[in-house]
Coordinates of C-alpha atoms in Angstrom, one line a residue:
X1 CA -17.9 -17.9 13.0
X2 CA -18.3 -16.9 9.3
X3 CA -15.7 -14.2 8.3
X4 CA -13.9 -14.3 11.6
X5 CA -10.5 -14.9 9.9
X6 CA -11.2 -12.2 7.3
X7 CA -12.3 -9.7 10.0
X8 CA -9.1 -10.3 12.0
X9 CA -6.9 -9.8 8.9
X10 CA -8.8 -6.7 7.9
X11 CA -8.3 -5.2 11.4
X12 CA -4.6 -5.8 11.2
X13 CA -4.4 -4.0 7.8
X14 CA -6.3 -1.0 9.2
X15 CA -3.9 -0.8 12.2
X16 CA -1.1 0.3 9.8
X17 CA -3.3 3.2 8.7
X18 CA -4.1 4.2 12.2
X19 CA -0.5 4.6 13.2
X20 CA 0.0 7.5 10.8
X21 CA -1.4 11.0 10.9
X22 CA -1.1 11.4 7.2
X23 CA -1.1 8.8 4.5
X24 CA 0.9 8.6 1.3
X25 CA 0.2 6.6 -1.8
X26 CA 2.8 4.1 -0.7
X27 CA 1.0 3.6 2.6
X28 CA -2.2 3.0 0.8
X29 CA -0.6 0.5 -1.6
X30 CA 0.9 -1.5 1.3
X31 CA -2.4 -1.6 3.2
X32 CA -4.2 -2.7 0.0
X33 CA -1.7 -5.6 -0.4
X34 CA -2.7 -6.9 3.0
X35 CA -6.4 -6.5 2.3
X36 CA -5.9 -8.2 -1.0
X37 CA -4.2 -11.2 0.6
X38 CA -7.0 -11.3 3.3
X39 CA -9.7 -11.6 0.7
X40 CA -7.8 -14.2 -1.3
X41 CA -7.3 -16.3 1.8
X42 CA -11.0 -16.0 2.5
X43 CA -11.6 -17.7 -0.8
X44 CA -13.0 -14.7 -2.6
X45 CA -12.9 -15.0 -6.4
X46 CA -9.6 -13.7 -7.8
X47 CA -11.2 -11.3 -10.4
X48 CA -13.5 -9.9 -7.7
X49 CA -10.5 -9.3 -5.4
X50 CA -8.6 -7.6 -8.2
X51 CA -11.4 -5.2 -9.1
X52 CA -12.3 -4.5 -5.5
X53 CA -8.8 -3.6 -4.4
X54 CA -8.3 -1.5 -7.5
X55 CA -11.4 0.5 -6.8
X56 CA -10.7 0.9 -3.1
X57 CA -7.1 2.0 -3.9
X58 CA -8.2 4.6 -6.5
X59 CA -10.6 6.1 -4.0
X60 CA -8.0 6.0 -1.1
X61 CA -5.4 7.9 -2.9
X62 CA -7.8 10.7 -3.7
X63 CA -8.1 14.0 -1.9
X64 CA -10.8 12.8 0.5
X65 CA -8.3 10.5 2.3
X66 CA -4.9 11.9 1.8
X67 CA -6.0 15.4 2.9
X68 CA -8.3 14.1 5.6
X69 CA -7.6 14.9 9.3
X70 CA -8.3 11.3 10.2
X71 CA -7.3 9.3 7.1
X72 CA -7.5 5.9 8.7
X73 CA -11.3 6.4 9.4
X74 CA -11.8 7.5 5.7
X75 CA -10.1 4.3 4.6
X76 CA -12.4 2.1 6.7
X77 CA -15.4 4.1 5.4
X78 CA -14.4 3.5 1.8
X79 CA -13.8 -0.3 2.4
X80 CA -17.1 -0.5 4.1
X81 CA -18.9 1.2 1.2
X82 CA -17.2 -0.9 -1.4
X83 CA -17.8 -4.2 0.5
X84 CA -21.5 -3.2 0.7
X85 CA -21.6 -2.5 -3.1
X86 CA -19.8 -5.8 -3.8
X87 CA -22.6 -7.7 -2.0
X88 CA -25.4 -5.8 -3.6
X89 CA -25.8 -2.5 -1.7
X90 CA -29.4 -3.1 -0.5
X91 CA -31.5 -6.0 0.8
X92 CA -33.2 -7.8 -2.1
X93 CA -36.7 -8.9 -1.2
X94 CA -38.7 -11.9 -2.5
X95 CA -40.9 -10.8 -5.4
X96 CA -44.6 -11.7 -5.2
X97 CA -46.8 -12.5 -8.2
X98 CA -49.6 -9.9 -9.0
X99 CA -52.0 -12.8 -9.1
X100 CA -51.5 -15.6 -6.5
X101 CA -50.0 -18.0 -6.1
X102 CA -46.4 -16.9 -6.1
X103 CA -44.3 -19.9 -7.1
X104 CA -40.7 -20.2 -5.8
X105 CA -38.5 -22.9 -7.4
X106 CA -35.7 -24.1 -5.1
X107 CA -32.7 -25.6 -6.8
X108 CA -29.1 -26.5 -6.1
X109 CA -26.6 -29.2 -5.5
X110 CA -27.3 -32.3 -3.3
X111 CA -26.8 -31.6 0.3
X112 CA -26.9 -27.8 0.0
X113 CA -30.0 -27.6 2.2
X114 CA -32.9 -27.1 -0.3
X115 CA -35.5 -29.1 1.7
X116 CA -34.7 -27.5 5.1
X117 CA -34.5 -24.0 3.6
X118 CA -37.8 -24.5 1.7
X119 CA -39.4 -25.1 5.1
X120 CA -37.5 -22.2 6.7
X121 CA -38.7 -19.8 4.0
X122 CA -42.3 -21.1 4.3
X123 CA -42.2 -20.5 8.0
X124 CA -40.7 -17.1 7.6
X125 CA -43.4 -15.9 5.2
X126 CA -46.2 -17.5 7.2
X127 CA -45.3 -15.1 10.0
X128 CA -45.9 -12.3 7.6
X129 CA -49.5 -13.5 6.9
X130 CA -48.8 -15.7 3.8
X131 CA -50.4 -19.2 3.4
X132 CA -47.4 -21.3 2.1
X133 CA -47.5 -24.8 0.5
X134 CA -44.5 -27.0 0.4
X135 CA -44.2 -29.2 -2.7
X136 CA -42.1 -32.5 -2.8
X137 CA -40.6 -32.5 -6.3
X138 CA -37.5 -34.5 -5.3
X139 CA -38.5 -38.1 -6.5
X140 CA -34.9 -39.4 -6.7
X141 CA -33.3 -39.1 -3.2
X142 CA -34.5 -41.8 -0.8
X143 CA -36.8 -40.4 1.9
X144 CA -36.6 -36.9 0.4
X145 CA -40.5 -36.7 0.3
X146 CA -40.6 -38.0 3.9
X147 CA -38.1 -35.4 5.1
X148 CA -40.2 -32.6 3.7
X149 CA -43.4 -34.0 5.3
X150 CA -41.6 -34.2 8.6
X151 CA -40.4 -30.6 8.6
X152 CA -43.8 -29.5 7.3
X153 CA -45.5 -31.3 10.2
X154 CA -43.1 -29.7 12.7
X155 CA -44.1 -26.3 11.3
X156 CA -47.7 -27.1 10.7
X157 CA -47.3 -26.2 7.0
X158 CA -49.1 -28.3 4.4
X159 CA -47.0 -30.5 2.0
X160 CA -48.1 -31.5 -1.4
X161 CA -46.7 -34.8 -2.8
X162 CA -47.7 -37.4 -5.4
X163 CA -45.1 -40.1 -4.6
X164 CA -41.8 -41.0 -6.3
X165 CA -43.1 -42.5 -9.5
X166 CA -44.4 -39.3 -11.0
X167 CA -42.6 -36.7 -13.1
X168 CA -41.4 -33.7 -11.1
X169 CA -42.9 -31.5 -13.9
X170 CA -46.4 -33.0 -13.4
X171 CA -46.0 -32.7 -9.6
X172 CA -45.2 -29.0 -9.9
X173 CA -48.2 -28.3 -12.3
X174 CA -50.6 -30.2 -10.0
X175 CA -49.2 -28.5 -6.9
X176 CA -49.9 -25.0 -8.4
X177 CA -53.5 -26.0 -9.3
X178 CA -53.9 -27.4 -5.7
X179 CA -52.6 -24.1 -4.3
X180 CA -55.2 -22.2 -6.3
X181 CA -58.0 -24.4 -5.1
X182 CA -57.0 -24.3 -1.4
X183 CA -56.1 -20.7 -1.1
X184 CA -52.3 -21.1 -0.8
X185 CA -50.7 -17.9 -2.0
X186 CA -47.1 -19.0 -1.8
X187 CA -45.7 -22.3 -3.3
X188 CA -42.2 -23.6 -2.7
X189 CA -41.0 -26.3 -5.1
X190 CA -38.4 -28.5 -3.4
X191 CA -36.6 -29.9 -6.4
X192 CA -33.9 -32.7 -6.4
X193 CA -30.3 -31.8 -5.9
X194 CA -28.2 -32.2 -9.0
X195 CA -24.8 -31.5 -10.4
X196 CA -24.7 -28.5 -12.7
X197 CA -22.9 -30.8 -15.3
X198 CA -25.8 -33.3 -15.4
X199 CA -27.5 -32.3 -18.6
X200 CA -30.6 -34.5 -18.1
X201 CA -31.4 -33.2 -14.6
X202 CA -30.7 -29.6 -15.5
X203 CA -33.1 -30.0 -18.5
X204 CA -35.7 -31.2 -16.0
X205 CA -35.4 -27.9 -14.1
X206 CA -35.8 -26.0 -17.4
X207 CA -39.0 -28.0 -18.0
X208 CA -40.4 -27.3 -14.6
X209 CA -39.7 -23.6 -15.2
X210 CA -41.5 -23.7 -18.5
X211 CA -44.5 -25.5 -17.0
X212 CA -45.2 -23.3 -14.0
X213 CA -43.4 -20.1 -14.8
X214 CA -42.1 -19.4 -11.3
X215 CA -41.9 -15.9 -9.9
X216 CA -38.6 -16.7 -8.2
X217 CA -35.9 -19.2 -8.9
X218 CA -33.7 -19.4 -5.8
X219 CA -30.4 -21.2 -5.9
X220 CA -29.5 -22.8 -2.5
X221 CA -25.7 -22.6 -2.0
X222 CA -23.6 -24.1 0.8
X223 CA -21.3 -21.4 2.0
X224 CA -18.8 -24.0 3.2
X225 CA -18.0 -25.0 -0.4
X226 CA -16.2 -21.7 -0.9
X227 CA -15.1 -20.9 -4.5
X228 CA -16.9 -23.9 -5.9
X229 CA -20.2 -22.3 -4.9
X230 CA -19.5 -19.4 -7.2
X231 CA -18.9 -21.8 -10.2
X232 CA -22.1 -23.6 -9.4
X233 CA -24.0 -20.4 -9.2
X234 CA -22.7 -19.3 -12.6
X235 CA -23.7 -22.6 -14.2
X236 CA -27.2 -22.6 -12.7
X237 CA -27.7 -18.9 -13.6
X238 CA -26.6 -19.6 -17.3
X239 CA -29.2 -22.3 -17.6
X240 CA -32.1 -21.0 -15.5
X241 CA -31.6 -17.3 -15.1
X242 CA -32.0 -17.6 -11.3
X243 CA -33.5 -14.6 -9.5
X244 CA -31.5 -14.9 -6.2
X245 CA -29.4 -17.0 -3.9
X246 CA -30.1 -18.5 -0.5
X247 CA -26.7 -19.0 1.3
X248 CA -26.7 -21.8 3.9
X249 CA -24.4 -22.6 6.8
X250 CA -23.4 -19.0 7.3
X251 CA -22.8 -19.8 11.0
X252 CA -20.1 -22.3 10.1
X253 CA -16.4 -21.8 10.6
X254 CA -15.6 -21.2 7.0
X255 CA -13.8 -18.4 5.0
X256 CA -16.9 -16.9 3.5
X257 CA -15.6 -16.0 0.1
X258 CA -18.7 -17.2 -1.7
X259 CA -20.8 -14.5 0.0
X260 CA -18.5 -11.8 -1.3
X261 CA -18.2 -13.2 -4.8
X262 CA -21.6 -14.5 -6.0
X263 CA -23.4 -11.2 -6.6
X264 CA -20.4 -9.8 -8.6
X265 CA -20.0 -13.0 -10.7
X266 CA -23.7 -13.8 -11.4
X267 CA -25.3 -10.3 -11.0
X268 CA -27.9 -12.0 -8.8
X269 CA -28.5 -11.1 -5.2
X270 CA -28.2 -13.2 -2.0
X271 CA -31.8 -12.9 -0.7
X272 CA -31.5 -15.0 2.5
X273 CA -28.9 -16.6 4.7
X274 CA -29.3 -19.7 6.9
X275 CA -27.6 -19.2 10.3
X276 CA -28.2 -22.5 12.0
X277 CA -29.8 -25.9 12.0
X278 CA -33.1 -25.0 13.6
X279 CA -36.0 -24.2 11.4
X280 CA -36.2 -20.6 12.6
X281 CA -32.6 -19.7 11.8
X282 CA -33.1 -17.8 8.6
X283 CA -32.4 -14.0 8.0
X284 CA -32.9 -11.7 5.1
X285 CA -29.4 -10.8 3.7
X286 CA -28.4 -7.1 4.2
X287 CA -25.2 -6.3 2.4
X288 CA -24.5 -3.2 4.5
X289 CA -25.0 -5.1 7.8
X290 CA -22.7 -8.0 6.6
X291 CA -20.0 -5.5 5.6
X292 CA -20.2 -4.0 9.1
X293 CA -19.8 -7.5 10.6
X294 CA -16.8 -8.2 8.4
X295 CA -15.2 -4.9 9.6
X296 CA -15.8 -5.6 13.2
X297 CA -18.5 -3.0 13.5
X298 CA -21.2 -5.4 14.7
X299 CA -24.8 -5.5 13.4
X300 CA -26.9 -3.7 15.9
X301 CA -30.0 -3.4 13.5
X302 CA -30.2 -7.2 13.2
X303 CA -29.8 -7.6 16.9
X304 CA -32.7 -5.2 17.5
X305 CA -34.9 -7.0 15.0
X306 CA -34.2 -10.3 16.7
X307 CA -35.2 -8.8 20.0
X308 CA -38.4 -7.4 18.6
X309 CA -39.3 -10.8 17.2
X310 CA -38.5 -12.6 20.4
X311 CA -39.8 -10.2 23.1
X312 CA -43.5 -9.7 23.8
X313 CA -44.4 -6.0 24.2
X314 CA -46.8 -6.6 27.1
X315 CA -44.3 -8.8 28.9
X316 CA -41.6 -6.1 28.4
X317 CA -43.9 -3.5 29.9
X318 CA -44.7 -5.8 32.9
X319 CA -41.0 -6.5 33.3
X320 CA -40.2 -2.8 33.4
X321 CA -42.9 -2.3 36.1
X322 CA -41.4 -5.1 38.2
X323 CA -37.9 -3.7 37.9
X324 CA -39.1 -0.3 39.0
X325 CA -41.0 -1.6 41.9
X326 CA -38.2 -4.1 42.8
X327 CA -40.5 -7.1 42.6
X328 CA -38.5 -8.9 39.9
X329 CA -38.2 -12.6 40.9
X330 CA -36.7 -15.8 39.7
X331 CA -39.8 -16.7 37.6
X332 CA -39.4 -13.4 35.8
X333 CA -35.7 -14.1 35.3
X334 CA -36.5 -17.6 33.8
X335 CA -39.1 -16.0 31.4
X336 CA -36.5 -13.4 30.3
X337 CA -33.9 -16.1 29.7
X338 CA -36.3 -18.0 27.5
X339 CA -36.9 -15.0 25.4
X340 CA -33.2 -14.3 25.0
X341 CA -32.6 -17.9 24.0
X342 CA -35.2 -17.5 21.3
X343 CA -33.0 -14.8 19.6
X344 CA -30.3 -17.4 18.8
X345 CA -27.1 -18.8 20.1
X346 CA -24.9 -16.6 22.4
X347 CA -22.1 -16.6 19.8
X348 CA -24.4 -15.3 17.1
X349 CA -25.7 -12.5 19.4
X350 CA -22.2 -11.6 20.6
X351 CA -21.1 -11.4 17.0
X352 CA -23.6 -8.6 16.3
X353 CA -22.2 -6.4 19.1
X354 CA -19.8 -3.7 17.8
X355 CA -16.2 -4.0 19.0
X356 CA -16.3 -7.7 19.6
X357 CA -13.2 -9.4 18.2
X358 CA -14.6 -12.0 15.7
X359 CA -11.4 -14.1 15.7
X360 CA -11.4 -14.3 19.5
X361 CA -15.1 -15.0 19.5
X362 CA -14.7 -17.8 17.0
X363 CA -12.1 -19.5 19.3
X364 CA -14.0 -18.8 22.5
X365 CA -15.7 -21.6 24.3
X366 CA -19.2 -20.4 25.2
X367 CA -21.0 -23.0 27.2
X368 CA -24.6 -22.8 25.9
X369 CA -25.6 -25.5 28.4
X370 CA -25.1 -23.1 31.2
X371 CA -28.5 -21.7 30.4
X372 CA -30.0 -25.2 30.6
X373 CA -28.5 -25.6 34.1
X374 CA -29.9 -22.2 35.2
X375 CA -33.4 -23.3 33.9
X376 CA -33.1 -26.7 35.6
X377 CA -32.2 -25.1 38.9
X378 CA -35.1 -22.6 38.9
X379 CA -37.6 -25.3 37.8
X380 CA -36.5 -27.4 40.8
X381 CA -37.7 -24.7 43.1
X382 CA -41.2 -24.3 44.5
X383 CA -43.3 -21.4 43.3
X384 CA -42.8 -19.8 46.7
X385 CA -39.0 -20.1 46.4
X386 CA -38.9 -18.6 43.0
X387 CA -41.0 -15.6 44.1
X388 CA -39.0 -15.1 47.3
X389 CA -35.5 -16.6 47.0
X390 CA -34.6 -15.3 50.5
X391 CA -36.4 -18.3 52.1
X392 CA -33.9 -20.7 50.4
X393 CA -31.8 -22.1 53.3
X394 CA -29.1 -24.8 53.3
X395 CA -31.6 -27.8 53.4
X396 CA -33.7 -26.3 50.5
X397 CA -30.5 -25.8 48.5
X398 CA -29.7 -29.5 48.9
X399 CA -33.2 -30.4 47.8
X400 CA -33.0 -28.1 44.8
X401 CA -29.6 -29.4 43.7
X402 CA -30.8 -33.0 44.0
X403 CA -33.9 -32.2 42.0
X404 CA -32.0 -30.8 39.0
X405 CA -29.0 -33.2 39.2
X406 CA -26.5 -30.4 40.0
X407 CA -24.4 -29.4 42.9
X408 CA -25.2 -27.0 45.8
X409 CA -22.4 -24.8 44.5
X410 CA -24.3 -24.3 41.3
X411 CA -27.4 -23.3 43.2
X412 CA -25.4 -20.8 45.3
X413 CA -23.8 -19.3 42.2
X414 CA -27.2 -18.7 40.6
X415 CA -28.6 -17.1 43.8
X416 CA -25.5 -14.9 44.1
X417 CA -25.9 -13.7 40.5
X418 CA -29.6 -13.0 41.0
X419 CA -28.8 -11.1 44.2
X420 CA -26.3 -8.9 42.3
X421 CA -28.8 -8.3 39.6
X422 CA -31.4 -7.2 42.1
X423 CA -28.9 -4.7 43.7
X424 CA -28.2 -3.3 40.2
X425 CA -31.9 -2.9 39.5
X426 CA -32.3 -1.1 42.8
X427 CA -29.6 1.3 41.8
X428 CA -31.3 2.1 38.5
X429 CA -34.6 2.5 40.3
X430 CA -33.0 4.9 42.7
X431 CA -31.5 6.9 39.8
X432 CA -35.0 7.2 38.3
X433 CA -36.4 8.7 41.5
X434 CA -33.5 11.0 41.9
X435 CA -34.0 12.5 38.4
X436 CA -37.7 12.7 39.0
X437 CA -39.6 14.2 36.1
X438 CA -36.6 14.7 33.9
X439 CA -37.0 13.0 30.6
X440 CA -34.3 11.4 28.3
X441 CA -34.5 10.7 24.6
X442 CA -36.0 7.3 23.9
X443 CA -37.0 6.8 27.6
X444 CA -40.7 6.3 28.4
X445 CA -42.2 6.9 31.8

């Protein structure tokens, strides 16, 4: 998981503060040395580390910490605030043109994920009521146009292309006109990947910018490239004056220094992060939430937002009714499991829970296929068996196991887990009756 190593080292540095009732300047300096090494090992830009630790140290040797009753908490609070400031303080949204269409130019190195993330962004904004158009401006990479057409078809988003023998500048201009004629209010230009030292191709990007005057120029950066990503961002920004960054592969096992350095070095915000290979794994970048994740405080707000996107309100109300009346069955369980899976991988979800050790989570082996097995078992049952699992005897278990290609022990395990869940629901239902009309904050009756 991204930042797992940094989170672990930060936690170790904070332990030294926790062991002392009062802190001295010497204690703060020793802790700052550890934090400095942790950031450098995470591949954070050296100048960024130097300025960050200097600012944190100056604040930590002030009266608010040294005279505090719980100085260790004050240190964590200061580090959290400075990390948030380092990454941009607030979420930076995509700007929209006053007169549609809004043109977004996607640029970056080869293999950074421009095509995929153009499609992800288009899908993200379509959910918000926009009518996006994907534009194939990469006429150099073999099958680049086909790749965009394939992901566009998967998402049912239109793709504008003119073949690989046309100038990308002409394609961009024609695409914007096409968008105006067909009512597309958001245009994503998927440009070819290029090295920032390739003067010819970089000039081509400048020509596209001059031709269509994009509202946004987003640089797509692979987080796995570490410190090189910062150098690339600086070069593209110098030539194009980018408006923001899309950081990809943030779910990878990498040190994450680029995410902490890019805003400080370029002055341009990270606007979105890619958190997986699927076309719905895209999140707005929130500096405060990322700082919380780095410090092991979790990210409850993002977890809630994922749940709100995945869970249907009417289904949730029906589920609550079934839990209260104790009529929750295996069909309901299967439906709930599908909605939870729609929120992302188990590792991602666990990483958002406060108190979870990120280093241990990164090394933990979480078998995502277990959910597939549970689904296969339930789907091998008859509707009557799902609604009333009590009828499942030994012969039915053998039939169900054979139907899903698993063992009878797997069927028994699922039924046991479901039985325990029902008992727990019964206890909660009983508590509700016991308290009667008493109301609790945030609890709807």
